[in-house]
Coordinates of C-alpha atoms and ligand atoms in Angstrom, one line a residue:
M252 CA -6.8 25.6 23.2
T253 CA -5.8 27.2 19.8
E254 CA -8.4 27.9 17.1
N255 CA -7.4 28.6 13.5
S256 CA -9.8 29.2 10.7
D257 CA -7.6 30.4 7.9
Y258 CA -7.6 27.5 5.4
D259 CA -9.3 26.5 2.2
V260 CA -8.4 22.9 2.6
I261 CA -7.3 20.7 5.5
I262 CA -5.7 17.4 4.6
I263 CA -5.3 14.8 7.3
G264 CA -2.4 12.5 6.6
S265 CA 0.5 12.9 4.2
G266 CA 0.9 9.5 2.7
A267 CA 0.0 8.1 -0.8
G268 CA -3.5 9.7 -0.7
G269 CA -3.0 12.9 1.4
G270 CA 0.5 13.8 0.2
T271 CA -0.5 13.4 -3.4
L272 CA -3.7 15.4 -2.9
A273 CA -1.7 18.2 -1.3
H274 CA 0.8 18.2 -4.1
A275 CA -1.9 18.4 -6.8
L276 CA -3.8 21.2 -5.0
A277 CA -0.8 23.3 -4.1
G278 CA -0.5 25.0 -7.5
S279 CA -4.1 26.4 -7.1
G280 CA -2.9 28.9 -4.6
K281 CA -5.5 27.8 -2.1
K282 CA -4.4 27.8 1.5
I283 CA -3.7 24.2 2.5
L284 CA -3.1 22.8 5.9
L285 CA -1.5 19.3 6.0
L286 CA -1.9 17.7 9.3
E287 CA 0.4 14.7 10.0
R288 CA 0.6 12.8 13.2
G289 CA 4.2 11.7 12.6
D290 CA 7.4 13.5 12.0
F291 CA 9.9 13.4 9.2
L292 CA 11.6 10.0 9.2
P293 CA 15.2 10.6 10.3
R294 CA 18.0 9.9 7.8
E295 CA 20.4 7.6 9.6
T296 CA 22.4 4.4 9.0
D297 CA 19.6 2.4 10.7
N298 CA 17.5 3.2 7.6
W299 CA 19.4 0.4 5.9
D300 CA 20.0 -1.9 8.9
P301 CA 17.9 -5.1 8.6
K302 CA 18.1 -5.6 12.4
A303 CA 16.9 -2.1 13.2
V304 CA 14.2 -2.2 10.6
F305 CA 12.9 -5.8 10.6
V306 CA 14.0 -7.3 14.0
D307 CA 13.7 -4.2 16.2
G308 CA 10.8 -2.6 14.2
K309 CA 12.4 0.8 14.7
Y310 CA 10.1 2.6 12.3
M311 CA 6.9 0.9 13.3
S312 CA 4.3 2.8 15.3
K313 CA 4.0 1.8 19.0
D314 CA 0.2 1.7 18.5
T315 CA -1.8 -1.0 20.1
W316 CA -4.8 -2.3 18.2
F317 CA -7.1 -5.2 19.3
D318 CA -8.4 -8.2 17.3
R319 CA -12.0 -9.4 17.4
D320 CA -11.4 -11.2 20.7
G321 CA -9.9 -8.1 22.3
K322 CA -6.3 -9.5 22.1
A323 CA -3.8 -6.6 21.7
F324 CA -1.3 -6.5 18.9
Q325 CA 1.1 -4.0 17.4
P326 CA 0.1 -3.2 13.8
Q327 CA 2.6 -2.7 11.0
V328 CA 1.8 0.9 10.5
H329 CA 4.3 3.8 10.1
Y330 CA 3.5 7.3 11.1
F331 CA 5.8 9.7 9.2
V332 CA 5.6 12.4 6.6
G333 CA 4.9 10.2 3.6
G334 CA 3.0 7.6 5.6
A335 CA 3.5 3.9 4.6
T336 CA 5.2 4.9 1.4
K337 CA 8.4 5.7 3.4
L338 CA 8.8 2.0 3.9
Y339 CA 7.1 0.6 0.8
G340 CA 8.5 -1.5 -1.9
A341 CA 7.5 1.0 -4.6
A342 CA 5.9 -1.7 -6.8
L343 CA 3.5 0.7 -8.5
Y344 CA 0.9 -1.4 -10.3
R345 CA -2.3 -0.3 -12.0
L346 CA -5.3 -2.4 -11.1
R347 CA -6.4 -4.6 -14.1
P348 CA -9.4 -3.5 -16.1
Q349 CA -11.4 -6.5 -14.8
D350 CA -10.8 -5.3 -11.2
F351 CA -13.2 -2.4 -11.8
G352 CA -16.0 -4.8 -12.7
E353 CA -17.6 -7.5 -10.6
I354 CA -15.4 -10.6 -10.2
K355 CA -16.6 -14.0 -9.0
H356 CA -14.3 -15.6 -6.5
V357 CA -14.3 -19.0 -4.7
S358 CA -15.5 -17.2 -1.5
G359 CA -18.0 -14.8 -3.1
I360 CA -18.2 -11.6 -5.2
S361 CA -15.7 -8.8 -5.5
P362 CA -18.1 -5.9 -6.3
A363 CA -17.8 -3.5 -9.2
W364 CA -16.4 0.0 -8.8
P365 CA -18.7 2.9 -9.7
L366 CA -16.0 4.0 -12.2
S367 CA -14.3 1.9 -14.9
Y368 CA -10.6 1.4 -15.8
D369 CA -11.1 3.9 -18.6
D370 CA -12.2 6.5 -16.1
F371 CA -9.1 5.9 -14.1
E372 CA -6.6 5.5 -16.9
P373 CA -5.7 9.2 -17.3
W374 CA -5.1 9.5 -13.6
Y375 CA -3.0 6.4 -13.6
S376 CA -0.9 8.0 -16.3
K377 CA -0.5 11.2 -14.4
A378 CA 0.4 9.3 -11.2
E379 CA 3.0 7.3 -13.1
Q380 CA 4.6 10.5 -14.4
L381 CA 4.6 12.1 -11.0
Y382 CA 6.0 9.1 -9.2
Q383 CA 8.5 8.5 -12.0
V384 CA 7.5 4.9 -12.5
R385 CA 9.9 2.6 -14.3
G386 CA 8.2 -0.1 -16.5
N387 CA 7.8 -1.6 -19.9
G388 CA 4.2 -1.3 -21.2
G389 CA 2.9 -4.2 -23.2
E390 CA 4.8 -7.0 -21.5
D391 CA 2.1 -8.0 -19.1
P392 CA -0.8 -9.6 -21.0
T393 CA -3.3 -8.6 -18.3
E394 CA -2.6 -4.9 -18.3
G395 CA -5.1 -2.4 -19.6
H396 CA -4.5 0.2 -22.3
R397 CA -2.3 3.2 -21.5
S398 CA -2.5 6.7 -22.9
Q399 CA 1.1 7.4 -22.0
P400 CA 4.2 5.2 -21.9
Y401 CA 6.0 4.8 -18.6
P402 CA 8.2 7.8 -18.0
W403 CA 11.2 5.6 -17.5
P404 CA 12.3 2.2 -18.9
A405 CA 11.9 -0.7 -16.6
V406 CA 14.5 -1.5 -14.0
S407 CA 16.7 -4.3 -15.5
H408 CA 16.9 -7.8 -14.2
E409 CA 20.1 -8.8 -12.6
P410 CA 21.7 -12.1 -14.0
R411 CA 19.9 -14.6 -11.7
I412 CA 16.5 -13.0 -12.2
Q413 CA 17.1 -12.7 -15.9
E414 CA 17.8 -16.5 -15.9
I415 CA 14.5 -17.0 -14.2
Y416 CA 12.8 -14.7 -16.6
D417 CA 14.2 -16.6 -19.6
D418 CA 13.4 -20.0 -18.1
L419 CA 9.8 -18.9 -17.4
T420 CA 9.4 -17.5 -20.9
A421 CA 10.8 -20.8 -22.3
G422 CA 8.2 -22.6 -20.1
G423 CA 5.3 -20.7 -21.7
Y424 CA 4.8 -18.2 -18.9
H425 CA 4.5 -14.4 -19.5
P426 CA 6.8 -12.8 -16.9
F427 CA 7.2 -9.0 -17.1
H428 CA 9.3 -6.2 -15.7
A429 CA 7.6 -5.1 -12.5
P430 CA 6.6 -1.4 -12.5
C431 CA 8.7 0.3 -9.9
G432 CA 9.2 3.7 -8.3
I433 CA 12.9 3.9 -7.6
M434 CA 14.8 6.9 -9.1
L435 CA 17.4 4.7 -10.8
N436 CA 19.1 6.0 -14.0
E437 CA 20.7 3.0 -15.4
A438 CA 22.0 4.9 -18.4
D439 CA 23.9 7.3 -16.2
R440 CA 24.8 5.5 -12.9
P441 CA 27.3 8.1 -11.7
R442 CA 24.5 10.7 -11.6
S443 CA 21.7 8.4 -10.6
T444 CA 19.9 9.3 -7.4
C445 CA 19.2 5.6 -6.7
I446 CA 22.3 3.5 -6.1
R447 CA 20.5 0.2 -6.6
C448 CA 20.9 -1.3 -3.2
T449 CA 19.3 -4.3 -1.4
W450 CA 17.7 -2.2 1.4
C451 CA 14.6 -1.0 -0.4
D452 CA 11.5 -3.1 0.1
G453 CA 10.4 -2.5 3.6
Y454 CA 13.2 0.0 4.4
P455 CA 13.3 3.8 4.2
C456 CA 15.6 5.1 1.5
L457 CA 18.6 6.8 3.1
V458 CA 19.4 8.7 0.0
H459 CA 15.8 9.8 -0.8
A460 CA 15.8 7.9 -4.1
K461 CA 12.6 6.1 -3.6
A462 CA 9.5 7.7 -5.1
D463 CA 7.6 8.0 -1.9
A464 CA 5.0 10.5 -0.9
E465 CA 7.4 12.6 1.2
V466 CA 10.1 12.9 -1.4
I467 CA 7.9 13.3 -4.5
A468 CA 4.8 15.0 -3.1
V469 CA 5.3 16.8 0.2
R470 CA 8.9 18.0 0.3
P471 CA 8.6 20.1 -2.9
L472 CA 5.7 22.0 -1.2
L473 CA 7.6 23.1 1.9
D474 CA 8.6 26.5 0.7
R475 CA 5.2 27.4 -0.7
P476 CA 3.5 30.2 1.2
N477 CA 0.1 28.7 0.7
V478 CA 1.0 25.3 2.2
T479 CA 1.5 24.6 5.9
L480 CA 2.6 21.2 7.2
L481 CA 2.1 20.5 10.8
T482 CA 3.9 17.4 12.1
G483 CA 3.1 15.7 15.4
A484 CA -0.5 16.7 14.8
E485 CA -2.8 13.8 15.5
V486 CA -6.4 14.5 14.5
T487 CA -8.7 13.0 17.1
K488 CA -12.1 14.2 16.0
L489 CA -14.1 16.2 13.4
E490 CA -16.8 18.5 14.6
T491 CA -19.9 19.5 12.6
D492 CA -22.5 22.2 12.7
G493 CA -25.9 21.3 14.2
S494 CA -27.3 19.9 10.9
G495 CA -24.3 17.6 10.6
R496 CA -23.9 18.6 7.0
T497 CA -20.7 20.6 7.4
V498 CA -17.4 19.9 9.2
T499 CA -16.7 23.0 11.2
G500 CA -13.7 21.9 13.2
V501 CA -10.7 19.5 13.0
V502 CA -9.6 18.7 16.5
V503 CA -5.9 18.0 16.9
S504 CA -3.7 16.8 19.7
R505 CA -0.3 18.4 19.3
N506 CA 2.4 18.7 21.9
G507 CA -0.1 17.6 24.6
E508 CA -2.4 20.5 23.6
R509 CA -5.8 20.5 22.0
E510 CA -6.0 22.6 18.9
V511 CA -8.9 23.2 16.5
Y512 CA -8.5 24.1 12.8
R513 CA -11.1 25.1 10.3
A514 CA -11.4 25.0 6.5
D515 CA -13.9 25.0 3.7
I516 CA -12.9 21.5 2.7
V517 CA -11.6 18.6 4.9
A518 CA -10.0 15.6 3.3
V519 CA -9.3 12.6 5.6
S520 CA -6.4 10.5 4.4
A521 CA -5.0 8.8 7.5
G522 CA -4.9 5.3 6.1
A523 CA -7.9 2.9 6.0
A524 CA -8.0 1.9 9.6
N525 CA -7.2 5.4 11.1
S526 CA -9.6 7.2 8.7
A527 CA -12.4 4.9 9.9
K528 CA -11.2 5.6 13.5
I529 CA -11.4 9.3 13.1
L530 CA -15.0 9.1 11.6
L531 CA -16.2 6.6 14.2
N532 CA -14.8 8.7 17.0
S533 CA -16.6 11.8 15.7
A534 CA -20.1 10.7 16.6
S535 CA -22.5 13.5 17.5
D536 CA -26.2 14.1 17.8
A537 CA -26.4 14.5 14.1
H538 CA -24.3 11.4 13.4
P539 CA -24.9 9.1 16.4
H540 CA -23.0 6.1 15.0
G541 CA -20.0 8.1 13.7
L542 CA -19.6 10.8 11.2
A543 CA -21.0 10.0 7.7
N544 CA -22.0 6.6 9.0
G545 CA -25.8 6.6 8.6
S546 CA -25.4 3.6 6.3
D547 CA -23.4 1.7 9.0
Q548 CA -20.6 1.2 6.4
V549 CA -17.8 3.2 8.0
G550 CA -15.1 0.7 9.0
R551 CA -16.6 -2.2 7.2
N552 CA -15.3 -4.1 4.1
Y553 CA -11.7 -3.9 5.4
T554 CA -9.3 -5.7 3.0
F555 CA -5.5 -6.1 3.1
H556 CA -4.8 -8.9 0.6
N557 CA -4.4 -12.6 1.1
C558 CA -0.6 -12.7 0.9
K559 CA 2.2 -15.2 1.2
A560 CA 5.9 -14.4 1.2
I561 CA 7.9 -17.4 0.0
V562 CA 11.5 -18.2 0.1
A563 CA 12.7 -20.6 -2.6
L564 CA 16.1 -22.1 -2.2
S565 CA 18.2 -23.3 -5.1
K566 CA 21.7 -24.8 -5.5
E567 CA 22.8 -21.7 -7.6
K568 CA 23.8 -18.7 -5.6
N569 CA 21.5 -15.7 -5.9
D570 CA 23.7 -12.6 -5.8
T571 CA 20.9 -10.3 -6.8
V572 CA 21.1 -6.9 -5.1
F573 CA 17.7 -5.4 -6.2
Q574 CA 15.4 -8.3 -6.7
K575 CA 12.0 -6.7 -7.1
T576 CA 12.1 -6.5 -10.9
L577 CA 9.9 -9.4 -12.1
G578 CA 6.2 -10.1 -12.0
I579 CA 3.9 -12.8 -13.3
N580 CA 0.2 -12.4 -13.9
D581 CA -0.5 -15.7 -15.7
F582 CA -2.9 -16.6 -12.8
Y583 CA -4.4 -13.1 -12.2
L584 CA -7.6 -14.1 -14.2
P585 CA -9.3 -17.6 -14.3
T586 CA -7.2 -20.1 -16.3
H587 CA -8.4 -22.9 -18.6
D588 CA -8.1 -25.4 -15.7
Y589 CA -9.2 -23.2 -12.7
Q590 CA -12.4 -21.1 -12.8
W591 CA -11.3 -18.6 -10.1
P592 CA -8.7 -15.8 -10.3
M593 CA -5.7 -16.6 -8.2
G594 CA -3.7 -13.4 -8.2
N595 CA -0.2 -11.9 -8.8
I596 CA 3.3 -13.3 -8.2
Q597 CA 6.1 -10.8 -7.8
M598 CA 9.6 -10.7 -6.3
I599 CA 10.3 -9.1 -2.9
G600 CA 13.4 -7.7 -1.3
K601 CA 16.3 -10.2 -1.1
S602 CA 16.5 -12.3 2.1
N603 CA 19.4 -11.6 4.4
A604 CA 20.7 -13.5 7.3
E605 CA 20.1 -10.8 9.9
A606 CA 16.4 -10.5 9.2
M607 CA 16.1 -14.3 9.1
R608 CA 17.4 -14.6 12.6
G609 CA 14.9 -16.1 15.0
E610 CA 13.5 -18.4 12.3
Q611 CA 16.7 -20.3 11.7
P612 CA 15.4 -23.8 12.5
E613 CA 12.6 -23.5 9.9
K614 CA 14.8 -21.9 7.3
T615 CA 17.6 -24.4 7.5
M616 CA 15.4 -27.5 7.9
F617 CA 15.8 -28.6 4.2
A618 CA 19.5 -27.7 4.0
P619 CA 20.9 -28.5 7.4
E620 CA 24.5 -28.2 6.2
W621 CA 24.0 -24.5 5.3
T622 CA 24.5 -21.6 7.7
L623 CA 21.9 -18.9 7.8
S624 CA 24.1 -16.8 5.5
D625 CA 24.2 -19.7 3.0
V626 CA 20.4 -19.9 3.1
A627 CA 20.0 -16.2 2.5
G628 CA 22.6 -16.3 -0.3
H629 CA 20.8 -19.0 -2.2
A630 CA 17.2 -17.8 -1.6
V631 CA 15.0 -16.3 -4.2
D632 CA 12.1 -14.5 -2.7
F633 CA 8.5 -14.3 -4.0
W634 CA 5.4 -12.4 -2.9
L635 CA 2.0 -14.0 -3.7
T636 CA -1.1 -11.8 -3.6
T637 CA -4.6 -13.0 -3.8
E638 CA -7.6 -10.7 -3.6
D639 CA -9.5 -10.8 -0.3
L640 CA -13.1 -10.0 -0.5
P641 CA -14.7 -6.9 1.1
V642 CA -17.1 -8.5 3.5
P643 CA -19.1 -6.4 6.0
E644 CA -17.9 -8.5 9.0
N645 CA -14.3 -7.6 8.3
R646 CA -14.3 -4.3 9.9
V647 CA -12.7 -1.6 12.1
T648 CA -14.6 -0.5 15.2
T649 CA -13.5 1.7 18.1
D650 CA -14.0 1.2 21.8
K651 CA -15.1 3.7 24.4
D652 CA -11.4 4.9 24.6
G653 CA -11.3 5.4 20.9
N654 CA -8.9 2.5 20.2
I655 CA -9.0 0.5 17.0
H656 CA -10.5 -3.0 17.0
L657 CA -10.0 -5.0 13.8
A658 CA -12.2 -8.1 13.1
Y659 CA -11.0 -10.1 10.1
T660 CA -11.5 -13.5 8.7
S661 CA -9.6 -14.4 5.5
T662 CA -11.4 -15.2 2.3
N663 CA -10.3 -16.9 -1.0
D664 CA -7.8 -19.1 0.9
E665 CA -8.4 -21.8 -1.7
E666 CA -7.3 -19.4 -4.5
A667 CA -4.2 -18.4 -2.4
D668 CA -3.2 -22.0 -1.8
R669 CA -3.7 -22.7 -5.5
L670 CA -1.5 -19.8 -6.4
Y671 CA 1.2 -21.2 -4.1
G672 CA 0.8 -24.5 -5.9
E673 CA 1.3 -22.8 -9.3
L674 CA 4.5 -21.1 -7.9
K675 CA 5.9 -24.5 -7.0
K676 CA 5.2 -25.7 -10.5
I677 CA 6.9 -22.6 -11.9
L678 CA 10.0 -23.3 -9.7
N679 CA 10.4 -26.6 -11.4
H680 CA 10.9 -24.7 -14.7
V681 CA 13.6 -22.6 -13.1
G682 CA 15.5 -25.5 -11.5
M683 CA 14.3 -25.1 -7.9
A684 CA 12.8 -28.2 -6.4
A685 CA 9.4 -27.8 -5.0
H686 CA 10.4 -29.2 -1.6
H687 CA 12.8 -26.3 -1.2
V688 CA 10.0 -23.7 -1.0
L689 CA 9.4 -22.3 2.4
R690 CA 6.9 -19.8 3.7
K691 CA 8.9 -16.7 4.6
N692 CA 7.2 -15.5 7.7
F693 CA 9.8 -13.0 8.7
Y694 CA 9.0 -10.5 5.9
M695 CA 6.4 -8.8 8.0
D696 CA 8.0 -9.9 11.2
M697 CA 4.7 -10.1 12.9
A698 CA 3.4 -12.5 15.6
I699 CA -0.1 -12.6 14.1
P700 CA -1.0 -12.1 10.4
L701 CA -3.7 -9.5 11.2
A702 CA -0.9 -7.1 12.2
G703 CA 0.6 -7.2 8.7
C704 CA -1.8 -4.4 7.5
A705 CA 0.6 -2.9 4.9
H706 CA -2.1 -3.1 2.2
Q707 CA -5.1 -2.0 4.3
A708 CA -8.0 -0.6 2.3
G709 CA -11.7 -0.4 2.0
T710 CA -13.2 1.0 5.2
C711 CA -15.1 4.0 3.5
R712 CA -15.9 2.7 0.1
F713 CA -17.1 4.9 -2.7
G714 CA -20.3 4.2 -4.6
A715 CA -23.4 5.6 -6.2
D716 CA -25.8 4.3 -3.5
P717 CA -25.6 6.0 0.0
A718 CA -27.2 2.9 1.5
D719 CA -24.1 0.7 0.8
S720 CA -21.3 3.2 0.5
V721 CA -19.8 6.0 2.6
L722 CA -18.5 8.2 -0.3
D723 CA -19.9 9.4 -3.6
V724 CA -17.9 9.0 -6.8
N725 CA -15.9 12.1 -6.0
C726 CA -14.9 10.6 -2.6
K727 CA -17.1 13.2 -0.8
A728 CA -19.1 11.8 2.1
H729 CA -22.7 11.2 1.0
E730 CA -23.9 12.8 4.3
V731 CA -21.5 15.7 4.7
D732 CA -21.1 18.5 2.2
N733 CA -17.4 19.4 2.8
L734 CA -15.9 16.1 3.9
Y735 CA -13.7 13.9 1.6
V736 CA -11.8 10.7 2.2
V737 CA -8.8 10.3 -0.1
D738 CA -6.7 7.3 1.0
T739 CA -7.1 3.6 0.3
S740 CA -10.3 3.6 2.4
F741 CA -12.3 4.4 -0.8
F742 CA -11.5 1.1 -2.5
P743 CA -14.8 -1.0 -3.0
S744 CA -12.4 -3.9 -3.7
I745 CA -8.7 -4.3 -3.6
G746 CA -7.8 -6.5 -6.6
A747 CA -4.6 -8.5 -6.4
V748 CA -1.9 -5.9 -7.1
N749 CA -0.3 -3.5 -4.8
P750 CA -2.6 -0.6 -3.9
A751 CA -0.5 2.6 -3.7
L752 CA -0.6 3.8 -7.3
T753 CA -4.4 3.5 -7.3
A754 CA -4.5 5.7 -4.2
M755 CA -2.1 8.2 -5.8
A756 CA -4.1 8.2 -9.1
N757 CA -7.4 8.7 -7.2
A758 CA -5.9 11.6 -5.2
L759 CA -5.1 13.3 -8.5
R760 CA -8.6 12.7 -9.7
V761 CA -10.2 14.1 -6.5
A762 CA -7.8 17.1 -6.6
D763 CA -9.2 17.9 -10.1
H764 CA -12.7 17.8 -8.7
L765 CA -11.8 20.0 -5.8
Q766 CA -10.1 22.5 -8.0
S767 CA -13.3 22.9 -9.9
R768 CA -15.3 23.2 -6.7
L769 CA -12.9 25.8 -5.2
A770 CA -12.6 27.9 -8.3
Ligands
FAD1051 C1 6.5 -2.4 4.2 C2 5.5 -2.0 3.2 C3 5.7 -2.3 1.9 C4 4.7 -1.8 1.0 N1 5.0 -2.1 -0.4 C5 4.2 -1.6 -1.3 C6 4.5 -1.7 -2.7 O1 5.5 -2.2 -3.1 N2 3.5 -1.2 -3.6 C7 2.4 -0.6 -3.2 O2 1.6 -0.2 -4.0 N3 2.1 -0.5 -1.9 C8 2.9 -0.9 -0.9 N4 2.7 -0.8 0.4 C9 1.4 -0.2 0.8 C10 1.3 1.3 0.5 O3 2.4 2.0 1.2 C11 0.0 1.9 1.0 O4 -1.0 1.2 0.3 C12 -0.2 3.3 0.9 O5 0.8 4.1 1.5 C13 -1.5 3.7 1.5 O6 -1.7 5.1 1.3 P1 -2.7 5.9 2.3 O7 -2.7 7.3 1.9 O8 -4.0 5.1 2.4 O9 -2.0 5.7 3.8 P2 -0.6 6.1 4.3 O10 0.3 6.2 3.1 O11 -0.2 5.2 5.3 O12 -0.8 7.6 4.9 C14 -1.6 7.8 6.0 C15 -0.9 8.9 6.8 O13 -1.9 9.4 7.8 C16 -1.1 9.7 9.0 N5 -2.1 9.6 10.1 C17 -2.7 8.5 10.6 N6 -3.6 8.8 11.5 C18 -3.6 10.2 11.6 C19 -4.2 11.1 12.5 N7 -5.2 10.7 13.3 N8 -4.0 12.4 12.3 C20 -3.0 12.8 11.4 N9 -2.3 12.0 10.6 C21 -2.6 10.7 10.7 C22 -0.1 8.6 9.0 O14 1.0 9.0 9.8 C23 0.3 8.6 7.5 O15 1.3 9.5 7.2 C24 3.6 -1.2 1.4 C25 3.4 -0.8 2.7 C26 4.3 -1.2 3.6 C27 4.1 -0.9 5.1
SF4_1052 S1 17.3 0.7 -4.2 FE1 17.5 2.9 -4.6 S2 15.5 3.7 -4.0 FE2 15.7 1.7 -3.0 S3 16.6 2.1 -1.0 FE3 18.3 1.6 -2.4 S4 19.0 3.7 -3.2 FE4 16.9 3.9 -2.2

């Protein structure tokens, strides 16, 4: 067993939360240890091979989790330096101002955050600068105010998507350019890092042009003498002193050995399910139900969005290469004829025949004369997101062997179905018949929906009251003086836009607090 006690801050997990936190703290000169269970994602042609990525699941963890009935499944999680951002679609949205307040939904209440949009706004701006977000402020009527413009202009629509944009605008909708973290320089394509390819959403970027947490946050730190990154370092447990108020040891399994590291501050950022797992598996006499779990809130209120991926087929060919450029928030808030919020509509990565394989009968049902390549060539692909509610029964627990069990029942299904109905109406405006709309099940390529946990959040929510939250407003555990949780676990509610930018912004906010604390 190795014991090391030489650090000011230990950060567990190098994804959107942990990687960004490390980046923000590195300049302080404090000694930082970044513990990451995965390795660097290899750069290889398989990065851009739909079969390797979607059919074979080459970059998915081999983890086994269990549902509420004890049935095993393979979750869609990715253990690499950079975490889930290595595979993400880089749609970098801010939550809407209303998301920070209480929202009434058909299935219940989405609770208010302890901080407002105005509190988060400066951190969103900083995160957009750091992650080089492309976007056009002011196009989306639901967005909040911004203190800084996007650092780069929005990624342009390709001709087919521009047609859809124009038709939607003519139909009275308010489509906008989706905020996006790809390092595309359209004014100088020969020198652009991003080559604008089709293998982006759900794929690693072979040329490191995606603004992910490895490329943007962690790699630039590797030469710094005050930052140490240990890969293949799975944190299994946190130890405390007898009072339970101070984390005194971070227990790591690395190369088959048990190692223990110590620091003044410990920030857990292992992803919502794994952060809950670490805390629950760290029960002790002082914390008999899991570390920082006196309120019985650790693991509860798990959310991951009520999502649908949709393929719309049209007679026109869709030759779009990079499709994820358009968003629609006309249904994000209640409308004049529906009292509940429905959510966000955006584009996703372009269908391709290889990834569709296995679902051929369903995909060709409405166009039997088409080959799978024809179907993919004519498809326009949408992603619908409805907020799912943080309910206590939707939760992560661990068993006696420390494995993750995930109990989840969907909420707001009526809103999600209504949003799907609105999409079908929209498609009539853009010349795609409603009966040509198919659910696109292969996007996540999962046997059961529970496994599609890309947007997992909410297992250690922050709040003012220790009775119903795990963390205080600085994301410090109420019950432990040197323990922070800085991934999407802190979300009290998830809203209906993609979560990564909020995790990044929050990490910058928490870093600012920690710098004051460590000064
Ligand atoms: C295919 C896909 C597409 C997505 N598209 C988008 C998108 O377009 N826009 C968006 O906003 N979001 C998107 N997301 C979601 C986004 O990537 C996540 O919300 C975000 O990365 C969450 O950040 P995090 O810090 O909570 O967790 P992660 O980024 O997953 O980081 C957690 C890290 O902790 C490590 N870890 C886990 N357990 C341990 C342990 N015990 N010890 C040490 N290390 C550990 C993991 O290996 C990982 O590196 C997508 C996700 C996927 C999978
Ligand atoms: S579109 Fe750009 S950022 Fe995305 S995978 Fe291709 S080269 Fe990388």
